[in-house]
Coordinates of C-alpha atoms and ligand atoms in Angstrom, one line a residue:
X1 CA 195.3 21.0 15.0
X2 CA 195.6 18.8 18.1
X3 CA 194.9 20.0 21.6
X4 CA 197.8 21.8 23.3
X5 CA 199.7 19.8 25.9
X6 CA 198.9 20.4 29.6
X7 CA 202.5 21.1 30.4
X8 CA 205.8 21.5 28.5
X9 CA 209.2 21.3 30.2
X10 CA 211.6 22.9 27.9
X11 CA 215.4 22.9 27.6
X12 CA 216.2 20.3 30.3
X13 CA 218.8 17.6 30.3
X14 CA 216.9 14.4 30.9
X15 CA 218.6 11.6 32.8
X16 CA 217.6 8.0 32.6
X17 CA 219.4 4.9 33.9
X18 CA 221.1 4.5 30.5
X19 CA 221.9 8.0 29.4
X20 CA 221.7 11.8 29.6
X21 CA 220.2 13.8 26.8
X22 CA 218.9 17.3 26.1
X23 CA 215.2 17.1 25.5
X24 CA 211.8 18.8 25.9
X25 CA 209.0 16.8 27.6
X26 CA 205.3 17.3 27.2
X27 CA 202.6 16.1 29.6
X28 CA 198.9 15.3 28.9
X29 CA 196.4 13.8 31.3
X30 CA 199.1 13.2 33.9
X31 CA 201.3 11.1 31.7
X32 CA 204.4 11.8 29.6
X33 CA 202.9 12.4 26.1
X34 CA 205.9 13.4 24.1
X35 CA 209.7 13.6 24.3
X36 CA 212.0 15.4 21.9
X37 CA 212.6 18.7 20.3
X38 CA 209.7 21.2 20.6
X39 CA 206.8 18.7 20.7
X40 CA 204.1 21.4 20.4
X41 CA 202.3 24.1 22.3
X42 CA 201.2 23.7 25.9
X43 CA 199.0 25.5 28.4
X44 CA 201.9 25.7 30.9
X45 CA 205.6 25.9 30.2
X46 CA 208.6 25.4 32.5
X47 CA 211.9 26.6 31.3
X48 CA 214.4 24.1 32.7
X49 CA 217.5 25.3 30.8
X50 CA 220.6 24.4 32.8
X51 CA 218.6 22.0 35.0
X52 CA 218.4 18.2 35.1
X53 CA 215.1 16.4 34.5
X54 CA 215.0 13.2 36.6
X55 CA 212.3 10.5 37.0
X56 CA 210.6 11.2 40.3
X57 CA 212.2 9.1 43.1
X58 CA 210.7 5.9 44.2
X59 CA 211.3 5.3 47.9
X60 CA 210.8 1.6 48.5
X61 CA 211.4 1.6 52.3
X62 CA 209.7 4.0 54.7
X63 CA 207.6 3.6 57.8
X64 CA 204.6 5.9 57.5
X65 CA 201.9 6.1 60.2
X66 CA 203.1 2.7 61.2
X67 CA 202.2 1.3 64.6
X68 CA 204.8 -0.8 66.4
X69 CA 204.1 -4.0 68.4
X70 CA 204.2 -1.8 71.6
X71 CA 201.7 0.7 70.2
X72 CA 204.2 3.5 69.2
X73 CA 203.3 5.3 66.0
X74 CA 205.8 6.8 63.6
X75 CA 205.6 10.6 63.5
X76 CA 204.7 11.1 59.8
X77 CA 201.4 10.2 58.3
X78 CA 200.6 9.9 54.5
X79 CA 200.3 13.7 54.1
X80 CA 203.3 14.9 56.1
X81 CA 205.4 12.0 54.8
X82 CA 204.3 12.5 51.3
X83 CA 204.9 16.3 51.3
X84 CA 208.4 15.7 52.8
X85 CA 209.1 13.1 50.1
X86 CA 207.9 15.4 47.3
X87 CA 210.0 18.3 48.5
X88 CA 213.0 16.1 48.2
X89 CA 212.1 14.8 44.7
X90 CA 210.4 11.6 45.6
X91 CA 207.0 11.0 43.9
X92 CA 206.1 7.4 45.0
X93 CA 206.8 5.5 48.2
X94 CA 206.1 2.1 49.5
X95 CA 205.5 2.0 53.2
X96 CA 204.5 -1.1 55.2
X97 CA 201.2 -2.5 56.3
X98 CA 202.6 -4.1 59.5
X99 CA 200.9 -7.1 61.0
X100 CA 201.3 -7.8 64.7
X101 CA 200.7 -11.2 66.3
X102 CA 197.1 -12.1 66.6
X103 CA 196.0 -9.8 63.8
X104 CA 194.4 -10.7 60.6
X105 CA 196.6 -9.5 57.7
X106 CA 193.6 -8.5 55.7
X107 CA 192.3 -6.4 58.5
X108 CA 195.8 -4.7 58.9
X109 CA 195.8 -3.9 55.2
X110 CA 192.3 -2.3 55.5
X111 CA 193.4 -0.2 58.4
X112 CA 196.5 1.1 56.6
X113 CA 194.3 2.0 53.6
X114 CA 191.9 3.8 55.9
X115 CA 194.7 5.9 57.2
X116 CA 196.4 6.5 53.8
X117 CA 193.5 7.3 51.5
X118 CA 192.3 10.6 53.0
X119 CA 195.9 11.9 53.6
X120 CA 198.1 10.6 50.8
X121 CA 200.0 13.3 49.0
X122 CA 202.0 11.2 46.6
X123 CA 201.3 7.8 45.0
X124 CA 201.9 4.8 47.2
X125 CA 201.9 1.0 47.4
X126 CA 202.2 -1.2 50.4
X127 CA 204.7 -3.9 51.4
X128 CA 203.2 -6.4 53.9
X129 CA 205.0 -7.2 57.2
X130 CA 204.1 -10.7 58.2
X131 CA 204.7 -11.6 61.8
X132 CA 201.9 -14.1 62.6
X133 CA 201.8 -17.1 60.3
X134 CA 198.5 -18.7 61.2
X135 CA 197.1 -21.2 58.8
X136 CA 194.6 -18.6 57.7
X137 CA 197.3 -16.0 57.0
X138 CA 199.6 -18.5 55.2
X139 CA 197.0 -20.4 53.1
X140 CA 194.4 -17.7 52.5
X141 CA 195.1 -14.1 53.3
X142 CA 198.7 -13.9 52.1
X143 CA 198.2 -15.5 48.7
X144 CA 195.0 -13.5 48.1
X145 CA 196.6 -10.2 49.1
X146 CA 199.6 -10.8 46.8
X147 CA 197.2 -11.4 43.9
X148 CA 195.4 -8.2 44.8
X149 CA 198.5 -6.1 44.3
X150 CA 200.6 -6.4 47.5
X151 CA 203.4 -8.0 45.6
X152 CA 206.1 -7.7 48.3
X153 CA 206.4 -8.6 52.0
X154 CA 209.0 -8.1 54.7
X155 CA 210.1 -10.8 57.2
X156 CA 212.2 -10.2 60.3
X157 CA 214.9 -12.5 61.5
X158 CA 215.1 -10.6 64.8
X159 CA 212.9 -8.7 67.3
X160 CA 210.9 -10.9 69.7
X161 CA 207.5 -9.6 68.5
X162 CA 208.2 -9.9 64.8
X163 CA 210.7 -12.6 64.0
X164 CA 209.9 -15.7 62.1
X165 CA 211.7 -19.0 62.5
X166 CA 213.7 -20.3 59.6
X167 CA 211.0 -22.9 59.0
X168 CA 208.3 -20.1 58.9
X169 CA 210.5 -18.1 56.5
X170 CA 210.6 -21.1 54.2
X171 CA 206.8 -21.3 54.3
X172 CA 206.6 -17.6 53.4
X173 CA 209.1 -18.0 50.6
X174 CA 207.2 -20.9 49.1
X175 CA 204.0 -18.9 49.0
X176 CA 205.8 -15.8 47.7
X177 CA 207.4 -17.8 45.0
X178 CA 204.2 -19.4 43.9
X179 CA 202.2 -16.2 43.9
X180 CA 205.0 -14.0 42.5
X181 CA 205.9 -11.7 45.4
X182 CA 209.4 -10.5 46.4
X183 CA 210.3 -11.2 50.0
X184 CA 212.3 -8.5 51.9
X185 CA 214.6 -9.6 54.8
X186 CA 215.6 -7.7 57.9
X187 CA 218.7 -9.8 58.4
X188 CA 220.2 -9.9 61.8
X189 CA 220.9 -12.9 64.0
X190 CA 218.4 -12.8 66.9
X191 CA 220.1 -15.0 69.4
X192 CA 223.5 -13.4 68.9
X193 CA 221.9 -10.0 69.6
X194 CA 219.9 -11.3 72.6
X195 CA 223.1 -12.8 74.1
X196 CA 225.2 -9.7 73.5
X197 CA 222.5 -7.5 74.9
X198 CA 222.1 -9.5 78.0
X199 CA 225.8 -9.4 78.6
X200 CA 226.1 -5.6 78.1
X201 CA 223.1 -4.9 80.3
X202 CA 224.6 -7.2 83.1
X203 CA 227.8 -5.1 82.9
X204 CA 225.7 -1.9 83.3
X205 CA 226.4 -0.9 79.7
X206 CA 223.0 0.6 78.9
X207 CA 223.6 3.9 77.1
X208 CA 222.9 4.4 73.4
X209 CA 226.5 3.8 72.4
X210 CA 226.2 0.2 73.3
X211 CA 223.6 -0.3 70.7
X212 CA 226.3 -0.9 68.1
X213 CA 228.2 -3.5 70.1
X214 CA 224.9 -5.4 70.7
X215 CA 224.3 -5.7 67.0
X216 CA 227.7 -6.3 65.4
X217 CA 228.4 -6.9 61.7
X218 CA 228.8 -10.6 62.4
X219 CA 225.1 -10.8 63.4
X220 CA 224.1 -9.1 60.1
X221 CA 226.5 -11.2 58.0
X222 CA 225.3 -14.5 59.4
X223 CA 221.6 -13.7 59.0
X224 CA 222.3 -12.4 55.4
X225 CA 224.0 -15.7 54.6
X226 CA 221.1 -17.6 56.1
X227 CA 218.5 -15.6 54.2
X228 CA 220.3 -16.3 51.0
X229 CA 220.6 -20.0 51.8
X230 CA 216.8 -20.2 52.6
X231 CA 216.1 -18.3 49.3
X232 CA 218.2 -20.8 47.5
X233 CA 216.4 -23.7 49.1
X234 CA 213.0 -22.3 48.2
X235 CA 214.2 -21.0 44.8
X236 CA 212.5 -17.7 45.6
X237 CA 213.8 -14.2 44.9
X238 CA 214.6 -12.1 48.0
X239 CA 215.9 -8.6 48.8
X240 CA 218.0 -7.8 51.8
X241 CA 217.0 -4.4 53.2
X242 CA 219.3 -1.8 54.9
X243 CA 222.6 -3.6 54.2
X244 CA 225.2 -1.9 56.4
X245 CA 228.5 -3.7 56.1
X246 CA 231.1 -5.4 53.8
X247 CA 230.5 -8.9 55.3
X248 CA 226.8 -8.8 54.3
X249 CA 227.8 -7.6 50.8
X250 CA 230.3 -10.5 50.4
X251 CA 227.5 -12.9 51.3
X252 CA 225.2 -11.3 48.7
X253 CA 227.9 -11.5 46.0
X254 CA 228.6 -15.1 46.8
X255 CA 224.9 -16.1 46.9
X256 CA 224.5 -14.5 43.4
X257 CA 227.5 -16.4 42.2
X258 CA 225.7 -19.6 43.2
X259 CA 222.6 -18.6 41.3
X260 CA 220.5 -17.3 44.1
X261 CA 218.3 -14.3 43.1
X262 CA 219.1 -11.8 45.8
X263 CA 218.7 -8.1 45.6
X264 CA 220.1 -5.6 48.0
X265 CA 219.4 -2.1 49.4
X266 CA 221.2 0.4 51.5
X267 CA 220.2 3.7 53.0
X268 CA 221.6 7.2 53.7
X269 CA 222.5 6.6 57.3
X270 CA 225.0 3.9 56.5
X271 CA 226.9 6.1 54.2
X272 CA 227.1 9.1 56.5
X273 CA 227.4 7.8 60.1
X274 CA 229.6 5.5 62.1
X275 CA 229.2 3.9 65.6
X276 CA 231.0 6.9 67.0
X277 CA 227.9 8.9 66.3
X278 CA 226.1 7.0 69.0
X279 CA 228.7 8.0 71.6
X280 CA 227.4 11.4 72.7
X281 CA 226.6 12.9 76.1
X282 CA 223.5 11.6 78.0
X283 CA 220.7 10.3 75.8
X284 CA 221.7 12.3 72.7
X285 CA 223.1 9.2 70.9
X286 CA 219.5 7.9 70.7
X287 CA 219.1 10.2 67.7
X288 CA 221.5 7.9 65.8
X289 CA 219.9 4.7 66.9
X290 CA 218.7 2.5 64.0
X291 CA 219.1 -1.2 63.1
X292 CA 221.4 -2.5 61.8
X293 CA 223.5 0.2 63.5
X294 CA 226.0 2.5 61.9
X295 CA 229.4 0.8 61.5
X296 CA 232.8 2.3 60.5
X297 CA 234.6 4.1 57.6
X298 CA 235.6 0.8 56.1
X299 CA 231.9 -0.3 55.9
X300 CA 231.0 3.0 54.3
X301 CA 233.7 2.5 51.6
X302 CA 232.4 -1.0 51.0
X303 CA 228.9 0.4 50.5
X304 CA 230.1 3.0 48.1
X305 CA 231.8 0.4 46.0
X306 CA 228.7 -1.8 46.0
X307 CA 226.5 1.2 45.0
X308 CA 228.7 1.8 42.0
X309 CA 229.4 -1.9 41.0
X310 CA 225.8 -3.1 41.1
X311 CA 226.0 -5.2 44.3
X312 CA 223.5 -2.8 45.8
X313 CA 220.4 -2.4 43.6
X314 CA 218.4 0.2 45.4
X315 CA 218.8 3.2 47.7
X316 CA 215.9 3.8 50.1
X317 CA 215.4 6.1 53.0
X318 CA 214.2 3.6 55.7
X319 CA 212.5 6.7 57.0
X320 CA 211.5 5.6 60.5
X321 CA 210.6 8.8 62.2
X322 CA 210.6 8.7 66.0
X323 CA 210.8 12.2 67.5
X324 CA 213.4 12.8 70.2
X325 CA 211.3 14.7 72.8
X326 CA 208.0 12.9 72.5
X327 CA 206.3 10.1 74.6
X328 CA 205.8 8.2 71.3
X329 CA 209.4 8.8 70.3
X330 CA 212.9 8.0 71.4
X331 CA 212.0 8.7 75.0
X332 CA 209.0 6.4 75.1
X333 CA 210.6 4.3 77.8
X334 CA 212.1 7.2 79.6
X335 CA 215.0 9.7 79.2
X336 CA 217.5 7.1 80.2
X337 CA 216.0 4.0 78.8
X338 CA 218.5 1.2 78.2
X339 CA 219.6 1.0 74.5
X340 CA 217.4 -2.1 73.7
X341 CA 214.2 -0.2 74.7
X342 CA 214.8 2.8 72.5
X343 CA 212.7 2.9 69.3
X344 CA 214.9 2.2 66.3
X345 CA 215.0 4.5 63.3
X346 CA 215.9 7.8 61.8
X347 CA 214.2 10.2 59.3
X348 CA 215.5 10.8 55.7
X349 CA 212.6 10.7 53.3
X350 CA 213.2 14.3 52.1
X351 CA 217.0 14.0 52.1
X352 CA 217.4 10.7 50.4
X353 CA 217.9 12.0 46.9
X354 CA 219.9 15.2 47.8
X355 CA 222.2 13.1 50.0
X356 CA 223.0 10.6 47.4
X357 CA 223.3 13.2 44.7
X358 CA 225.7 15.3 46.8
X359 CA 227.8 12.6 48.4
X360 CA 227.6 10.3 45.3
X361 CA 227.2 12.2 42.1
X362 CA 228.8 15.5 43.0
X363 CA 231.8 13.7 44.6
X364 CA 232.1 11.4 41.6
X365 CA 231.5 8.2 43.5
X366 CA 228.6 7.2 41.2
X367 CA 227.4 8.4 37.8
X368 CA 224.2 10.4 37.3
X369 CA 222.7 7.4 35.5
X370 CA 223.5 5.1 38.4
X371 CA 221.9 7.6 40.7
X372 CA 218.7 7.4 38.7
X373 CA 218.8 3.6 38.6
X374 CA 219.3 3.3 42.4
X375 CA 216.7 5.9 43.5
X376 CA 213.9 5.5 40.9
X377 CA 214.2 2.9 38.1
X378 CA 215.5 -0.1 40.0
X379 CA 213.0 0.2 42.9
X380 CA 210.2 0.7 40.4
X381 CA 211.3 -2.4 38.4
X382 CA 211.9 -4.7 41.4
X383 CA 208.6 -3.8 43.0
X384 CA 206.3 -4.0 40.0
X385 CA 205.8 -0.3 39.4
X386 CA 207.7 0.0 36.1
X387 CA 207.2 1.4 33.5
X388 CA 204.4 3.4 35.0
X389 CA 206.9 4.8 37.6
X390 CA 210.6 5.3 37.8
X391 CA 211.4 6.2 34.2
X392 CA 211.1 9.0 31.6
X393 CA 209.3 7.5 28.6
X394 CA 206.1 8.2 26.7
X395 CA 203.1 6.7 28.5
X396 CA 204.7 6.7 31.9
X397 CA 203.1 8.8 34.7
X398 CA 204.5 12.3 34.6
X399 CA 206.3 11.9 37.9
X400 CA 209.4 14.1 37.6
X401 CA 212.0 16.0 39.5
X402 CA 213.5 19.2 38.0
X403 CA 216.9 19.2 39.6
X404 CA 219.3 22.1 40.2
X405 CA 222.7 20.4 40.4
X406 CA 224.3 23.5 41.7
X407 CA 221.9 24.5 44.5
X408 CA 223.7 24.5 47.8
X409 CA 222.0 23.7 51.1
X410 CA 222.9 23.3 54.6
X411 CA 220.6 20.7 56.2
X412 CA 218.5 22.0 59.0
X413 CA 215.4 20.5 60.6
X414 CA 213.3 23.6 60.4
X415 CA 213.5 23.7 56.6
X416 CA 212.4 20.1 56.3
X417 CA 208.7 19.2 55.9
X418 CA 208.4 16.1 58.0
X419 CA 207.0 16.1 61.6
X420 CA 210.3 15.4 63.2
X421 CA 212.0 17.5 65.9
X422 CA 215.5 16.7 64.8
X423 CA 217.5 15.4 61.8
X424 CA 220.6 13.4 62.4
X425 CA 222.0 15.1 59.2
X426 CA 221.8 18.6 60.7
X427 CA 224.5 20.9 59.4
X428 CA 225.5 18.7 56.5
X429 CA 226.4 20.7 53.3
X430 CA 224.6 19.4 50.2
X431 CA 225.0 20.2 46.5
X432 CA 221.9 19.7 44.4
X433 CA 218.2 19.9 45.2
X434 CA 214.9 19.5 43.3
X435 CA 213.5 22.9 42.5
X436 CA 210.3 21.5 41.0
X437 CA 208.6 18.1 41.7
X438 CA 205.8 16.9 39.5
X439 CA 203.4 14.1 40.4
X440 CA 201.1 12.8 37.6
X441 CA 201.6 16.0 35.7
X442 CA 200.8 18.3 38.7
X443 CA 203.4 20.6 40.2
X444 CA 203.5 19.7 43.9
X445 CA 206.7 21.5 44.8
X446 CA 208.0 24.7 43.2
X447 CA 209.7 27.9 44.4
X448 CA 210.1 26.3 47.8
X449 CA 206.3 26.0 48.1
X450 CA 204.1 22.9 48.5
X451 CA 201.1 22.7 46.2
X452 CA 198.3 20.1 46.5
X453 CA 195.9 18.7 49.0
X454 CA 195.8 15.7 51.3
X455 CA 194.2 12.7 49.5
X456 CA 195.6 13.5 46.0
X457 CA 198.0 10.5 46.2
X458 CA 196.7 7.2 44.8
X459 CA 197.2 3.6 45.7
X460 CA 199.1 1.7 43.0
X461 CA 198.4 -2.0 43.1
X462 CA 201.2 -4.1 41.6
X463 CA 201.1 -7.1 39.4
X464 CA 202.8 -10.2 40.9
X465 CA 205.0 -12.3 38.8
X466 CA 204.7 -16.0 39.8
X467 CA 207.5 -18.3 38.9
X468 CA 207.0 -21.7 37.2
X469 CA 206.4 -24.5 39.6
X470 CA 209.5 -25.9 41.3
X471 CA 210.9 -29.3 40.3
X472 CA 210.4 -31.8 43.1
Ligands
DUC501 N1 214.2 -2.0 60.6 C1 213.8 -1.2 59.7 O1 213.6 -1.6 58.6 N2 213.6 0.1 60.0 C2 213.8 0.7 61.2 C3 214.3 -0.2 62.3 C4 214.4 -1.6 61.9 O2 214.8 -2.5 62.6
ZN502 ZN1 214.4 -3.7 59.2
ZN503 ZN1 212.7 0.1 57.9

């Protein structure tokens, strides 16, 4: 008789991108070993009757222990961020190794590994952020790193310290295409934002609410169109991160119709907030400052349509945790810093899945299968983690979320596991929460308790997919 399985999850309803079926799941050596009806005895058994069994979430956009160009560090490290992710059903994330001008990209990657390895709680990969395109970076470091498993990189079209020119973007796209990496775009028009910001400041309009007027949908739409055009010229696949408005979605649809390979992401904050959230007494609105900024109800409706119809491929947190009352946080440049000096970003690593489940599945805006595709399967596929991550199939890592679709929660910061001192989602009522999270066969979250040590998470190198040489 063969050895018993390590773990058996019995009686669950398993959900994949293509269907929902009752089944038992057995785990051996950290992987899914069998699926079906009573696959055999196991050392540990979880009765998941009445619960959903989902692939563990893959969060493809979060800023963990990331240092900004001005030296500010995001509040979560690879342990607190990983714990927070796991408590919300996410078992893999892809933070950034962010290069600043004058830095060697290879050195940057080594530094992020040094911070991640001893602290990681869940499995992780890295996107590169490329801001200094020296000859050494473009010709040697970037191609070599892509081949070593860093198969995606982010470029910025705005921010003085980060942005690349269109010509530099084309250089990056050519390398990414040849080496098989996916290029992510922060798409906002730099000059339009600079011009609007200067005008607002000159009029004395410095409070957080003016952040939205300084970065209007037109700036995002134009940059999205340009990113798609550059991708078409270079014949390279791209992904537009944090899409916030209908105009950008229209540009993505039209680029796809022309044959450009462009993928798209949105994030929780664009579904739940509007520019009105920035308009609060004093500096309070800074808690809702992120870029692109929140828009309006029409934009939210356009994003919901795009999540359902496939225009949007992935749903990520864009967890960029800057505490409110902290010299490294929102008040880094003073309690009344003008809007353009406030660190951008909000936390949502832990809430990403529950928010989309509650607002999307429970309210029947998207199907359960689409929820799984957006939060786990698609990001795993697009970023080279599939089929090891993001799916329920024999041979995949046993990364799973046992989900109670009926569990009701009211969001409150003290119950979350990140290092933040606020959540912009405070008070929101949610339906559905993961009651057990399993990472490579180990239970890391159960009965509202975290289990596991810093350093248990592993780096997952990804295999790049080079395209055939371009016709001259
Ligand atoms: N871009 C991000 O991706 N996250 C936070 C802020 C920003 O500008
Ligand atoms: Zn960005
Ligand atoms: Zn981000």
